[in-house]
Short mmCIF file of C-alpha atoms and ligand atoms in Angstrom, two decimals:
data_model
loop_
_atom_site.label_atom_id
_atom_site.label_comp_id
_atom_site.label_asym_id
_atom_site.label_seq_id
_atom_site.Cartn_x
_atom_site.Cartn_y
_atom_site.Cartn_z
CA UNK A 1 0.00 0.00 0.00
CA UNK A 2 1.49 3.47 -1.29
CA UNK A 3 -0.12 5.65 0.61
CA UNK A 4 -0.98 4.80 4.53
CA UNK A 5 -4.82 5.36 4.39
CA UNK A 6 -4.71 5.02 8.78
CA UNK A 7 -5.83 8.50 9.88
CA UNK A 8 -4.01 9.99 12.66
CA UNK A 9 -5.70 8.99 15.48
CA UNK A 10 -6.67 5.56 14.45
CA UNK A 11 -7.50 3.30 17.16
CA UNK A 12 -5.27 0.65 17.22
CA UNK A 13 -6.43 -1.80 19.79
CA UNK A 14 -7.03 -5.43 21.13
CA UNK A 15 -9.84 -7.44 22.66
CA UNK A 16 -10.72 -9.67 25.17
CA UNK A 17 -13.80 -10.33 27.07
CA UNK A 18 -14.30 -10.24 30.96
CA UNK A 19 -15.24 -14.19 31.34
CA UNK A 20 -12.67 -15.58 28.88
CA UNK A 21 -9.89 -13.55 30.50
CA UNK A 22 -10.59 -12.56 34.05
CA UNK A 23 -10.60 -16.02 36.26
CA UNK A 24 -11.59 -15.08 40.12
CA UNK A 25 -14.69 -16.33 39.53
CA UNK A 26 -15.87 -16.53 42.87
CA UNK A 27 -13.85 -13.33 44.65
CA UNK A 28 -14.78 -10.13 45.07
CA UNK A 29 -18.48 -10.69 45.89
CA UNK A 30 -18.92 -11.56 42.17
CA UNK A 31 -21.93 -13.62 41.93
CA UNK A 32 -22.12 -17.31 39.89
CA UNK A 33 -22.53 -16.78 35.79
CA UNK A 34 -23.52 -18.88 33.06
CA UNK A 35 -19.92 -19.00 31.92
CA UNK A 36 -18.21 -20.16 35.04
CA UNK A 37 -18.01 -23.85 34.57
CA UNK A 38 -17.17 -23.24 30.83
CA UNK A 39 -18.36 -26.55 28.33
CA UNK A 40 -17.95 -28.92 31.20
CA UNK A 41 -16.23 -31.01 29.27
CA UNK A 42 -13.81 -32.79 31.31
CA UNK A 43 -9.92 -32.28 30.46
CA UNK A 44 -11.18 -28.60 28.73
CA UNK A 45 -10.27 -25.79 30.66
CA UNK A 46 -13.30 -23.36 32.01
CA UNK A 47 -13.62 -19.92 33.33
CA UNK A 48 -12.97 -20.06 36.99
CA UNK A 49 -8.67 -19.28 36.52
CA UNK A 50 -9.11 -18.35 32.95
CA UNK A 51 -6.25 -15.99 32.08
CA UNK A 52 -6.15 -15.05 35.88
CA UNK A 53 -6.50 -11.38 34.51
CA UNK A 54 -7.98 -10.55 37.89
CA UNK A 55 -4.81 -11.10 38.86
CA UNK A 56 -2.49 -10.03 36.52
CA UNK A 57 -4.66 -7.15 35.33
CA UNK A 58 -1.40 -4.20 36.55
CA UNK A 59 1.14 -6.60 34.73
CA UNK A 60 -1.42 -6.80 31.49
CA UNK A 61 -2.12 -2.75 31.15
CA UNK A 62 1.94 -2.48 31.24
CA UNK A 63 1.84 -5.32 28.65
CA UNK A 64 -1.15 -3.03 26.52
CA UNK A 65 0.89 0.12 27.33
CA UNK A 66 4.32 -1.55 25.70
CA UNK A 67 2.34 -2.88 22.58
CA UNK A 68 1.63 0.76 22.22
CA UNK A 69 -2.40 0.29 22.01
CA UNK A 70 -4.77 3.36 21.69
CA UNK A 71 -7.78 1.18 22.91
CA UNK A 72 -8.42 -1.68 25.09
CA UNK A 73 -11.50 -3.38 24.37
CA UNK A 74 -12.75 -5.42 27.02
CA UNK A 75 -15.68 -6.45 29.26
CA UNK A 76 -17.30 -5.81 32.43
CA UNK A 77 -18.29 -9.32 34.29
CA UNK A 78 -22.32 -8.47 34.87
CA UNK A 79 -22.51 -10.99 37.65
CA UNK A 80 -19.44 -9.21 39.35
CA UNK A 81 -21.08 -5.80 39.24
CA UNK A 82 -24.20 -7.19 39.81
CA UNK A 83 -24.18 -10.73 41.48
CA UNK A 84 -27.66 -11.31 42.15
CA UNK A 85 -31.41 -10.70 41.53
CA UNK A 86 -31.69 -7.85 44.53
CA UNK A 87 -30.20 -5.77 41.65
CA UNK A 88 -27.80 -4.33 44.26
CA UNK A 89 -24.38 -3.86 42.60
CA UNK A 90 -21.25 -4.90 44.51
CA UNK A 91 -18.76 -2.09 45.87
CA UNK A 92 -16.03 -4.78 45.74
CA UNK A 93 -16.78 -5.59 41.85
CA UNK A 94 -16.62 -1.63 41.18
CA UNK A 95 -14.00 -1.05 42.86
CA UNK A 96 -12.13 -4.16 40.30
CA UNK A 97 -12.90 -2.02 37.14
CA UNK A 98 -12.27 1.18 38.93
CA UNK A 99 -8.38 0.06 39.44
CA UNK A 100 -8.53 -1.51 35.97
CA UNK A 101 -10.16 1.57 34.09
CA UNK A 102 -8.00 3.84 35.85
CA UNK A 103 -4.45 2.58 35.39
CA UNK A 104 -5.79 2.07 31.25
CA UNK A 105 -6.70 5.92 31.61
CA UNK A 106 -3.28 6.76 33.74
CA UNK A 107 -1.16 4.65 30.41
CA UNK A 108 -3.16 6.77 27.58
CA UNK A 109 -5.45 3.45 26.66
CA UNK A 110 -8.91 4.46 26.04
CA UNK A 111 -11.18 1.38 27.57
CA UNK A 112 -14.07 0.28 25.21
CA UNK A 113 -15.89 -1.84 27.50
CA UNK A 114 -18.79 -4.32 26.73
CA UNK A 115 -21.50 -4.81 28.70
CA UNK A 116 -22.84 -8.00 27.71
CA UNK A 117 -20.69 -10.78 26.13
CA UNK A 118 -22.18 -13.80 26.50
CA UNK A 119 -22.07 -14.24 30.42
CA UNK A 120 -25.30 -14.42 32.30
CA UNK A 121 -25.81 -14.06 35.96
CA UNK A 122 -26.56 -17.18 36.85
CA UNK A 123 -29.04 -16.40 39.53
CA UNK A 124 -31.62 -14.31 37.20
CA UNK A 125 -31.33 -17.07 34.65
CA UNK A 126 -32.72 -19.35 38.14
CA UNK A 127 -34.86 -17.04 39.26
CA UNK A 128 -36.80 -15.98 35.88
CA UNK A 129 -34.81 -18.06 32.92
CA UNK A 130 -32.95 -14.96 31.68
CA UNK A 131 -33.75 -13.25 28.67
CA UNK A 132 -36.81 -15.53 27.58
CA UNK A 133 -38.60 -12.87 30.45
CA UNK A 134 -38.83 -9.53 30.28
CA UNK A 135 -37.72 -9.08 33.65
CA UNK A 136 -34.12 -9.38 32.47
CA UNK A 137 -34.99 -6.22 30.27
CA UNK A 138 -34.90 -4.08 33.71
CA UNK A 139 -31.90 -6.07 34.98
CA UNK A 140 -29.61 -5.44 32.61
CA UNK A 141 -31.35 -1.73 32.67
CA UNK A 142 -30.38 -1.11 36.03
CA UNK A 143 -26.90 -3.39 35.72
CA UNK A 144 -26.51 -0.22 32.51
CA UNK A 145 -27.49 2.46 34.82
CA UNK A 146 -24.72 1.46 37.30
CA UNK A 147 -22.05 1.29 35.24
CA UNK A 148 -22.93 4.47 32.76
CA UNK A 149 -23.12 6.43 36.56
CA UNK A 150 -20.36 5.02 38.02
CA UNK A 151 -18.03 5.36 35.51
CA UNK A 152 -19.27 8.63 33.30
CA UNK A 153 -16.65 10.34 31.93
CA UNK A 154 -13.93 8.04 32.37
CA UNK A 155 -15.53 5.30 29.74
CA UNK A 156 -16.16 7.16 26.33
CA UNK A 157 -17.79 4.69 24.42
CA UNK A 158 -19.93 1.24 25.48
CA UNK A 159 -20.78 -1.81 23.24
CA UNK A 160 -24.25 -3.00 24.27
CA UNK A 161 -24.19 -6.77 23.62
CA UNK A 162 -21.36 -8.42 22.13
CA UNK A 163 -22.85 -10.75 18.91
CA UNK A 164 -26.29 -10.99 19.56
CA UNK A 165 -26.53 -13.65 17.21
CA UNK A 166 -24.55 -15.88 19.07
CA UNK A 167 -25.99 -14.60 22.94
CA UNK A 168 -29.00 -15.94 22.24
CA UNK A 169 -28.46 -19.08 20.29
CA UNK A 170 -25.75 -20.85 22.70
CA UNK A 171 -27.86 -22.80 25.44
CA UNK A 172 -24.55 -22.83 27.78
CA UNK A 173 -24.52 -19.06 27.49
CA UNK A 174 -28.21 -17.78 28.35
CA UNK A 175 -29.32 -20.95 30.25
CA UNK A 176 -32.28 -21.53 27.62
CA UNK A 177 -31.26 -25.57 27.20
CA UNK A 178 -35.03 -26.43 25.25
CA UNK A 179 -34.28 -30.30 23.94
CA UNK A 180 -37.13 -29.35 21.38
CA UNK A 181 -35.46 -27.71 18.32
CA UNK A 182 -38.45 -25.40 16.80
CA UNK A 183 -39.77 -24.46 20.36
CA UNK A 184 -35.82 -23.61 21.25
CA UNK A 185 -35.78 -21.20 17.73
CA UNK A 186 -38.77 -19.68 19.46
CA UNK A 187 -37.09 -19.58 22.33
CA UNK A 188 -34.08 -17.92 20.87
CA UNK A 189 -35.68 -15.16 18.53
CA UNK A 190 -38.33 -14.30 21.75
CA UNK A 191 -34.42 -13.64 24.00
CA UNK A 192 -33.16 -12.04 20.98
CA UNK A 193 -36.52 -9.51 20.65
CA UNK A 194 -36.42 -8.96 24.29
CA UNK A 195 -32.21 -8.19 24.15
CA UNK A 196 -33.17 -5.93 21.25
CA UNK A 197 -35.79 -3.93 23.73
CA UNK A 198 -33.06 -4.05 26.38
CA UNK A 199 -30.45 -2.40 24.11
CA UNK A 200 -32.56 0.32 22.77
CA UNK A 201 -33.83 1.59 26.41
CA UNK A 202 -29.79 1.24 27.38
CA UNK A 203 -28.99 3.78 24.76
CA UNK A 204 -31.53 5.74 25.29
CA UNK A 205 -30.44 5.98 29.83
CA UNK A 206 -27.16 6.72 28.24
CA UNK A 207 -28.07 9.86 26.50
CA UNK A 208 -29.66 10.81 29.49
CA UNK A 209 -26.85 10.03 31.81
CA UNK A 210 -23.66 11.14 29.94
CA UNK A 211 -24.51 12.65 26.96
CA UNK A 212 -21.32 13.00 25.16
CA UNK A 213 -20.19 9.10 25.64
CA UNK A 214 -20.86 7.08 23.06
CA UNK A 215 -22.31 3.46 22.59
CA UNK A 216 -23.14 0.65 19.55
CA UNK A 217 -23.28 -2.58 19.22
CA UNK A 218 -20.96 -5.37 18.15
CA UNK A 219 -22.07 -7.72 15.34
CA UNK A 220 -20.55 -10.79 14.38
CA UNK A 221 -21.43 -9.84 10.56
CA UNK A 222 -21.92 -13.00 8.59
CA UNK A 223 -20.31 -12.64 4.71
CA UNK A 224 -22.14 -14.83 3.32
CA UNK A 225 -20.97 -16.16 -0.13
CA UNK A 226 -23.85 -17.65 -3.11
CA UNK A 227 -22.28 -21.41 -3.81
CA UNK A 228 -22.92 -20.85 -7.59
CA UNK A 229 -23.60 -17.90 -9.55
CA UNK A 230 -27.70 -19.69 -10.06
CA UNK A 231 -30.34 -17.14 -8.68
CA UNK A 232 -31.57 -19.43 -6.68
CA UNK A 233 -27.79 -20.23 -4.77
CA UNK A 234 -27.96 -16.37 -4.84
CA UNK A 235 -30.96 -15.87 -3.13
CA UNK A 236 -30.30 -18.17 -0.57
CA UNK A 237 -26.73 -16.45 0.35
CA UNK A 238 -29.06 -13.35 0.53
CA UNK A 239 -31.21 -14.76 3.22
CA UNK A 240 -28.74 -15.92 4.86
CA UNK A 241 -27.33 -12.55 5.58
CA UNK A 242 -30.66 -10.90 6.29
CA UNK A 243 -31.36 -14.00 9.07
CA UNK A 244 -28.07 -13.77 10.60
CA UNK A 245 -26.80 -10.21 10.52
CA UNK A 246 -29.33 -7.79 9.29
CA UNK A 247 -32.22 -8.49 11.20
CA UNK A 248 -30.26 -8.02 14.26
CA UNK A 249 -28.10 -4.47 13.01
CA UNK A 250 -31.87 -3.62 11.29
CA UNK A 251 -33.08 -3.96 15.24
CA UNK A 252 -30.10 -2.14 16.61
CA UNK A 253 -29.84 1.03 14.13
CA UNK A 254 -33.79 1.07 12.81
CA UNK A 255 -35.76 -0.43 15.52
CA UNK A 256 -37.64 -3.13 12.99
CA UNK A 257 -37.03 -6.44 11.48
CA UNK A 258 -36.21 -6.35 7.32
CA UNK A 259 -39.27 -6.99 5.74
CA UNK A 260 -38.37 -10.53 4.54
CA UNK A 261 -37.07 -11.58 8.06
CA UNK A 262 -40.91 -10.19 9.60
CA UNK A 263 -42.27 -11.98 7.11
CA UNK A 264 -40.73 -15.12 7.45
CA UNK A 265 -40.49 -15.42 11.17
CA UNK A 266 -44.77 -15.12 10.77
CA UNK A 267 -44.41 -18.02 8.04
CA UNK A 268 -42.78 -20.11 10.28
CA UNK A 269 -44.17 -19.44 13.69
CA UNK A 270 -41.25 -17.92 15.25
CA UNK A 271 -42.40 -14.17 15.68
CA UNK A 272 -41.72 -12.79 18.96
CA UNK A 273 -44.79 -11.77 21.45
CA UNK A 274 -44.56 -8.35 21.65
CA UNK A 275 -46.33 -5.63 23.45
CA UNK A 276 -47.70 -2.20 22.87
CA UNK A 277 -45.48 0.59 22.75
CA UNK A 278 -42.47 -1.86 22.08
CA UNK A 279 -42.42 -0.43 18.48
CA UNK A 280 -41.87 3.27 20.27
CA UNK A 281 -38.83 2.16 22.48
CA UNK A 282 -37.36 0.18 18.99
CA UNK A 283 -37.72 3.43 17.67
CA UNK A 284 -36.46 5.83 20.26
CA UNK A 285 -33.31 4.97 20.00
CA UNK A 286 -30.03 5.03 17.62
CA UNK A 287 -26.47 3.75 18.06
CA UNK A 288 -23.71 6.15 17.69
CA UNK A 289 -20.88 3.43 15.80
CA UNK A 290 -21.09 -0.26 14.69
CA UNK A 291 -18.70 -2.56 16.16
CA UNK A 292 -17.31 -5.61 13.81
CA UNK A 293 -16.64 -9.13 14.54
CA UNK A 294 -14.89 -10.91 12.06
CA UNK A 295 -13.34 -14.21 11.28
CA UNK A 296 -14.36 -15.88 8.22
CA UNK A 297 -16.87 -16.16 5.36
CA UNK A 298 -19.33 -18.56 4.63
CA UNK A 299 -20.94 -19.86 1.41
CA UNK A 300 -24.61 -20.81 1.30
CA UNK A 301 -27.10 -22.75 -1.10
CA UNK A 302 -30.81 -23.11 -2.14
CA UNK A 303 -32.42 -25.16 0.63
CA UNK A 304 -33.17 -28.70 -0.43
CA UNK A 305 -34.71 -31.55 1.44
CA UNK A 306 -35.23 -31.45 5.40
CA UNK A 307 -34.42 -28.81 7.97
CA UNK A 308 -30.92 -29.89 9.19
CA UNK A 309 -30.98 -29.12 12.75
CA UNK A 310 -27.65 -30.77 13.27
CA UNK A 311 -25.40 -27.43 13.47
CA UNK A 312 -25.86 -23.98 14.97
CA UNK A 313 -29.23 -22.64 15.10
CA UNK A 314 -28.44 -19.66 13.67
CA UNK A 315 -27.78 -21.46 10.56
CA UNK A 316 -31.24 -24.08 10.83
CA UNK A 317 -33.22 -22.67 8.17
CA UNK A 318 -36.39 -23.65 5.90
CA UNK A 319 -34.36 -21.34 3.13
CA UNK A 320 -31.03 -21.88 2.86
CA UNK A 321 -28.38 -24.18 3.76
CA UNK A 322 -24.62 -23.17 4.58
CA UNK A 323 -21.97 -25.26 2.76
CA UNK A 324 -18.43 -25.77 2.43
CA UNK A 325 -16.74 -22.89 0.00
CA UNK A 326 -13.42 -24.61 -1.72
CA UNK A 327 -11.85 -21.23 -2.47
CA UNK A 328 -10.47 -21.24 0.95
CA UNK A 329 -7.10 -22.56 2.84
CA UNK A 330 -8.55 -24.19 5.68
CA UNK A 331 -6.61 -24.52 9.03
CA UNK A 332 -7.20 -26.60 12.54
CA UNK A 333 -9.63 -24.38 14.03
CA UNK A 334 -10.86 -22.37 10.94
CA UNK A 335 -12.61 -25.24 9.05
CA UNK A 336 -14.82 -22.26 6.90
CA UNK A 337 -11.16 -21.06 5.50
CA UNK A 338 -9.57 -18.00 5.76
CA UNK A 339 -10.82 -14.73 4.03
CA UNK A 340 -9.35 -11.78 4.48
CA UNK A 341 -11.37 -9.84 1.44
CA UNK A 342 -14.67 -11.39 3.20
CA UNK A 343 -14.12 -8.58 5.91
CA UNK A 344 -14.04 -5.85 3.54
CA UNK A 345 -17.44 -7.36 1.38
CA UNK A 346 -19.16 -7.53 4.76
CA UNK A 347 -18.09 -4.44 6.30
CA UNK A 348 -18.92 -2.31 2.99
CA UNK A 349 -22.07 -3.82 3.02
CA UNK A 350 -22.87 -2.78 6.96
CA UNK A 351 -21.61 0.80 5.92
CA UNK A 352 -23.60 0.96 2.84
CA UNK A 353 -27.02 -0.04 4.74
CA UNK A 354 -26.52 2.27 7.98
CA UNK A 355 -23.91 4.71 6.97
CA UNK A 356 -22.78 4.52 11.15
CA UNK A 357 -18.74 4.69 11.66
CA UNK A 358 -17.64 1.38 12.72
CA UNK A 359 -14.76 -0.34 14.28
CA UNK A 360 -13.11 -3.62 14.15
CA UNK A 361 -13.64 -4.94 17.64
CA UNK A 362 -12.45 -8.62 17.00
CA UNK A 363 -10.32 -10.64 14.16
CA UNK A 364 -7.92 -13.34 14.70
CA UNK A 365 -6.96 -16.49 14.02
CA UNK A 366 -6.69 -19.30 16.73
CA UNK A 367 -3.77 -21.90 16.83
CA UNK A 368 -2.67 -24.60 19.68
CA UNK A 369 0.63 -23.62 20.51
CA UNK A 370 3.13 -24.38 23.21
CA UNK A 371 6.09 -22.61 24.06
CA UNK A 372 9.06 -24.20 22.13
CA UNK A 373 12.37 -25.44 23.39
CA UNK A 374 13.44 -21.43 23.35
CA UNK A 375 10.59 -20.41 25.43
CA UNK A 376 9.01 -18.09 22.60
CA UNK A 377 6.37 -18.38 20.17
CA UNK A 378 6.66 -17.86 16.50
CA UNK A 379 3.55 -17.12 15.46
CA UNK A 380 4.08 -16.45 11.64
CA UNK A 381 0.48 -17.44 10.24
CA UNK A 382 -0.78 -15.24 12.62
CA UNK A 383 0.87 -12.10 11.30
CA UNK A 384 0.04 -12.98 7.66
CA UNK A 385 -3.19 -13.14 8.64
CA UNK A 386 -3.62 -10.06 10.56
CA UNK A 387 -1.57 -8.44 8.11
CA UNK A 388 -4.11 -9.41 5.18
CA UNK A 389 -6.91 -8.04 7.00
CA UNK A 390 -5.28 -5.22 7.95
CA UNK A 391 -4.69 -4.55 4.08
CA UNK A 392 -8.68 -4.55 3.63
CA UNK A 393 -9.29 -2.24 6.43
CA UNK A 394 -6.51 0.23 4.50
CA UNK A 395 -8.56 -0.69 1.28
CA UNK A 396 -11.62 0.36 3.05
CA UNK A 397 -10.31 3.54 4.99
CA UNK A 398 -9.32 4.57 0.62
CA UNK A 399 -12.80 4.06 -0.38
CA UNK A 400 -14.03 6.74 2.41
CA UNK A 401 -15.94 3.97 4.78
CA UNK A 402 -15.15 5.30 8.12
CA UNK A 403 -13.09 3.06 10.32
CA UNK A 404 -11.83 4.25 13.61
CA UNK A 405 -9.96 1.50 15.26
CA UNK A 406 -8.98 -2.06 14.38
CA UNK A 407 -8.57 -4.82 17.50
CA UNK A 408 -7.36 -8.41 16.49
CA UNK A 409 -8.81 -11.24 19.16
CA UNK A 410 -7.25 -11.19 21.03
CA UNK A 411 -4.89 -9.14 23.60
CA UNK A 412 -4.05 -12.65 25.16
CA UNK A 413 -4.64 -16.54 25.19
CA UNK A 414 -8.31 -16.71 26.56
CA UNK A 415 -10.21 -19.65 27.48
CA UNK A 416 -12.28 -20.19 23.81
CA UNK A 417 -15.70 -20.51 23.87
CA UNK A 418 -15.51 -23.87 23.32
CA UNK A 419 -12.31 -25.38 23.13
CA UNK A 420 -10.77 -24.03 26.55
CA UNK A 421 -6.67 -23.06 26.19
CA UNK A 422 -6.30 -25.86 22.81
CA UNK A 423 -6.95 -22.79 20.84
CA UNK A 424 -5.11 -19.57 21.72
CA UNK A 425 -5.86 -16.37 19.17
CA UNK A 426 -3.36 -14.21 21.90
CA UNK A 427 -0.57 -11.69 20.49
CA UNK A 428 0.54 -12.66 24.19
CA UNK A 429 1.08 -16.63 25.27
CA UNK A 430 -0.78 -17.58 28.62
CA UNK A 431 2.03 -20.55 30.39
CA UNK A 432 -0.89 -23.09 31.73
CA UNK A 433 -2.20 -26.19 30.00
CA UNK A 434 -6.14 -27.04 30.02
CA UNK A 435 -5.70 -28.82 33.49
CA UNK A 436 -3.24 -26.98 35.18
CA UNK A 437 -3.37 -23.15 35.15
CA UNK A 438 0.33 -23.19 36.85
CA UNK A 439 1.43 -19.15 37.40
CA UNK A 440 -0.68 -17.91 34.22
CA UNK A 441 2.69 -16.46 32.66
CA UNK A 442 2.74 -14.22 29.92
CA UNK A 443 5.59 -14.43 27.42
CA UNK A 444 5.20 -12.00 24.36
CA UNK A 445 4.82 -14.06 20.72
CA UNK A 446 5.98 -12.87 18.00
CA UNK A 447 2.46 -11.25 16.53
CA UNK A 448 2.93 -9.07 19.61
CA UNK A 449 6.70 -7.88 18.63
CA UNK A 450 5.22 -7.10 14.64
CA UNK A 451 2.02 -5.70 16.49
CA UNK A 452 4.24 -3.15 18.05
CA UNK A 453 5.29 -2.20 14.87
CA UNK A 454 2.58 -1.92 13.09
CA UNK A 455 1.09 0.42 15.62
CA UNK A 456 4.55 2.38 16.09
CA UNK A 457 3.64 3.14 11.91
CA UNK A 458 0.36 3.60 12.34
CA UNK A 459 -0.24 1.12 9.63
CA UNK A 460 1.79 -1.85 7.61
CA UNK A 461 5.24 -1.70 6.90
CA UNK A 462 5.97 -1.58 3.11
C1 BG6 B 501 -16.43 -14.35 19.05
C2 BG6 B 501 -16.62 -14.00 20.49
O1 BG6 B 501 -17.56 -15.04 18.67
O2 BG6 B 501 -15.42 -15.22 18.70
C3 BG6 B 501 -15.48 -14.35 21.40
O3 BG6 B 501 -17.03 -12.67 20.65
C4 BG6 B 501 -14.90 -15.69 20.97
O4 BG6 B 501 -15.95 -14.33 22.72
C5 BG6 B 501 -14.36 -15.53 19.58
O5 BG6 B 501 -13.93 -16.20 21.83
C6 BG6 B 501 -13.66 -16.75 19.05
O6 BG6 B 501 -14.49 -17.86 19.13
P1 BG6 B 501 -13.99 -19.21 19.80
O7 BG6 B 501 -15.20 -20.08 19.79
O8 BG6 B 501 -12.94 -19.71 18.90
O9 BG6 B 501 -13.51 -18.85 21.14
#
């Protein structure tokens, strides 16, 4: 790239999230969460030691400050804030974040902090079954009002709910675990309705509360590729995309489903119960930036025979089915292939649709790796691929789409959502094995080394 299209100012960051990284899950008055006990697969490592962040958190903000990054997206644990269904938040869980926020502030790192990924206190999931009520509309209402309070002016901007999409389909996440598969797609688009509702009347406290931060969502957009160039194959990729990105970014920035996702959630019995004057808190409401989750395309194909209910939910549908694409270089843990120009189709397409600034708030690749005979990590696919996508965010910033920050996933080794420490996606190595979490040391890779360069540029190296 001649020309370095980065803007001064760019945000050059990194991500975690506060149950993958933070570990302590049972100190500091921090109540019991969905996430705690991880898959429960034995031999896979969970959330209770994680990346012991809550312990290393001073070491890991001089780790951010050496990397040289702008921002620091992270998360705030809900059940630490807010343990239980009293609604009372915890001084001691505060008082973690207020340390945390405040040495991020003290290094120059702005924190972009997300309210909601994935973890559920457990207790409101017992006491009402989460987000299939309504009453978990006002919990996480009040569990917002705390933090925007607490924390105005020192946190900038907020992400409401990290990937919707995924929230609410993943039974270990939200606690909804319905054996019967059409009921549990009920199930999932009434928690995604009522998340929706939840999100708008959290933007809408925040405008009240501190009017000059700013908030959005975070999207895990779906590029979704037609299988053959036949309408039909095109179609379907179409559909795909409007069931499992638009309808949720069409909620977040317009307050309505697309017409063809209304229509065919009536076809199919899976509209949500709604109730008057929903429509004017959908409405009330706008987010200031879209935040972008990106790993890898998929491909998709007219639907043919029976509903497959034998994958995600997200992707059980009476109108298309998701295949394999062949273009790709597939790897251990990316089975879809990698594809870096897939971020820059998808995120043209979010611009193009809400015209909102947006950010890159996760991208990364995820390897097993152990530290070799010279204690270090060479990490060299992972630079090629953050470098590639890096390249399309420079493409991007040329064609005038507004891009403020870019933060691979993530800072460091996290526990996966699935897979525990067998796949790490961190520009910093965590020293503990699935079973044993040993001193959680951090030893730099090598991605972290080129990372420091590539922010020291503000951009690629030529
Ligand atoms: C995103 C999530 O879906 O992908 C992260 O926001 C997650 O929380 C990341 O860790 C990678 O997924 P996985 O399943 O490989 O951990």
């Amino acid at each position: 790239m001649s020309n370095n299209p980065f803007p001064k100012g760019f945000l050059w960051g990194a991500s975690t999230s506060a149950f993958q990284v933070e570990g302590g899950y049972n100190e500091g008055g921090k109540g019991p969460a969905t996430t705690d006990l991880g898959t429960g697969k034995p031999g896979v490592a969970d959330c209770t030691v994680a990346a012991d962040h809550y312990h290393h958190w001073r070491e890991d903000v001089d780790l951010m400050a050496e990397l040289g990054l702008k921002v620091y997206r992270m998360g705030f644990s809900w059940s630490r804030i807010m343990p239980d269904k009293t609604l009372e938040p915890n001084p001691e869980g505060l008082a973690f974040y207020d340390q945390l926020v405040d040495y991020l502030l003290e290094k120059g790192i702005e924190p972009l902090v997300t309210l909601y990924h994935f973890e559920c206190p457990q207790k409101l999931v017992d006491a009402f079954g989460g987000w299939r009520s309504r009453e978990m509309i006002d919990a996480y209402l009040k569990y917002a009002e705390v933090c925007f309070t607490h924390f105005k002016g020192r946190i900038k901007r907020w992400v409401t709910v990290n990937e919707q999409l995924v929230a609410t389909s993943a039974g270990p996440l939200n606690g909804n675990f319905e054996p019967n598969p059409d009921k549990n797609l009920k199930n999932i688009y009434q928690m995604s309705y009522n998340v929706s509702l939840a999100e708008h009347k959290a933007i809408s406290l925040l405008r009240q509360i501190d009017p000059s931060a700013q908030i959005g969502p975070v999207c895990a957009i779906q590029v979704v590729y037609p299988n053959t160039s036949r309408g039909e194959d095109v179609l379907a990729a179409e559909n795909a995309e409007e069931l499992t990105e638009f309808y949720l970014l069409d909620m977040s920035v317009r307050g309505e489903y697309p017409p063809y996702v209304a229509d065919y959630l009536k076809r199919y019995n899976l509209y949500p119960e709604t109730e008057d004057g929903d429509d004017i808190v959908l409405k009330a409401s706008k987010p200031d930036f879209i935040g972008i989750n990106y790993y890898f395309s998929v491909c998709a194909k007219k639907k043919e025979g029976l509903v497959n209910y034998d994958q995600p939910p997200f992707w059980v549908s009476h109108e298309f089915d998701i295949c394999e694409n062949t273009h790709f270089v597939k790897t251990e843990w990316m089975n879809m292939g990698i594809d870096p120009i897939g971020l820059r189709v998808g995120i043209r397409k979010v611009y193009n649709r809400y015209q909102l600034p947006m950010i890159v708030t996760e991208n990364g690749v995820a390897y097993s790796e152990t530290l070799g005979e010279d204690n270090c990590i060479h990490d060299p696919y992972r630079i090629d691929y953050l470098a590639k996508h890096i390249e399309q965010v420079g493409f991007l910033l040329n064609e005038g789409v507004p891009i403020f920050g870019y933060c691979p996933w993530s800072f460091i080794d996290v526990v996966s959502s699935r897979q525990g420490f067998s796949k790490r996606y961190g520009l910093v190595y965590i020293d503990r094995t699935e079973t044993d979490p040993k001193e959680c040391r951090r030893v730099k890779k090598d991605s972290f080394y080129w990372y420091q360069r590539i922010i020291a540029n503000n951009g690629l190296l030529e």
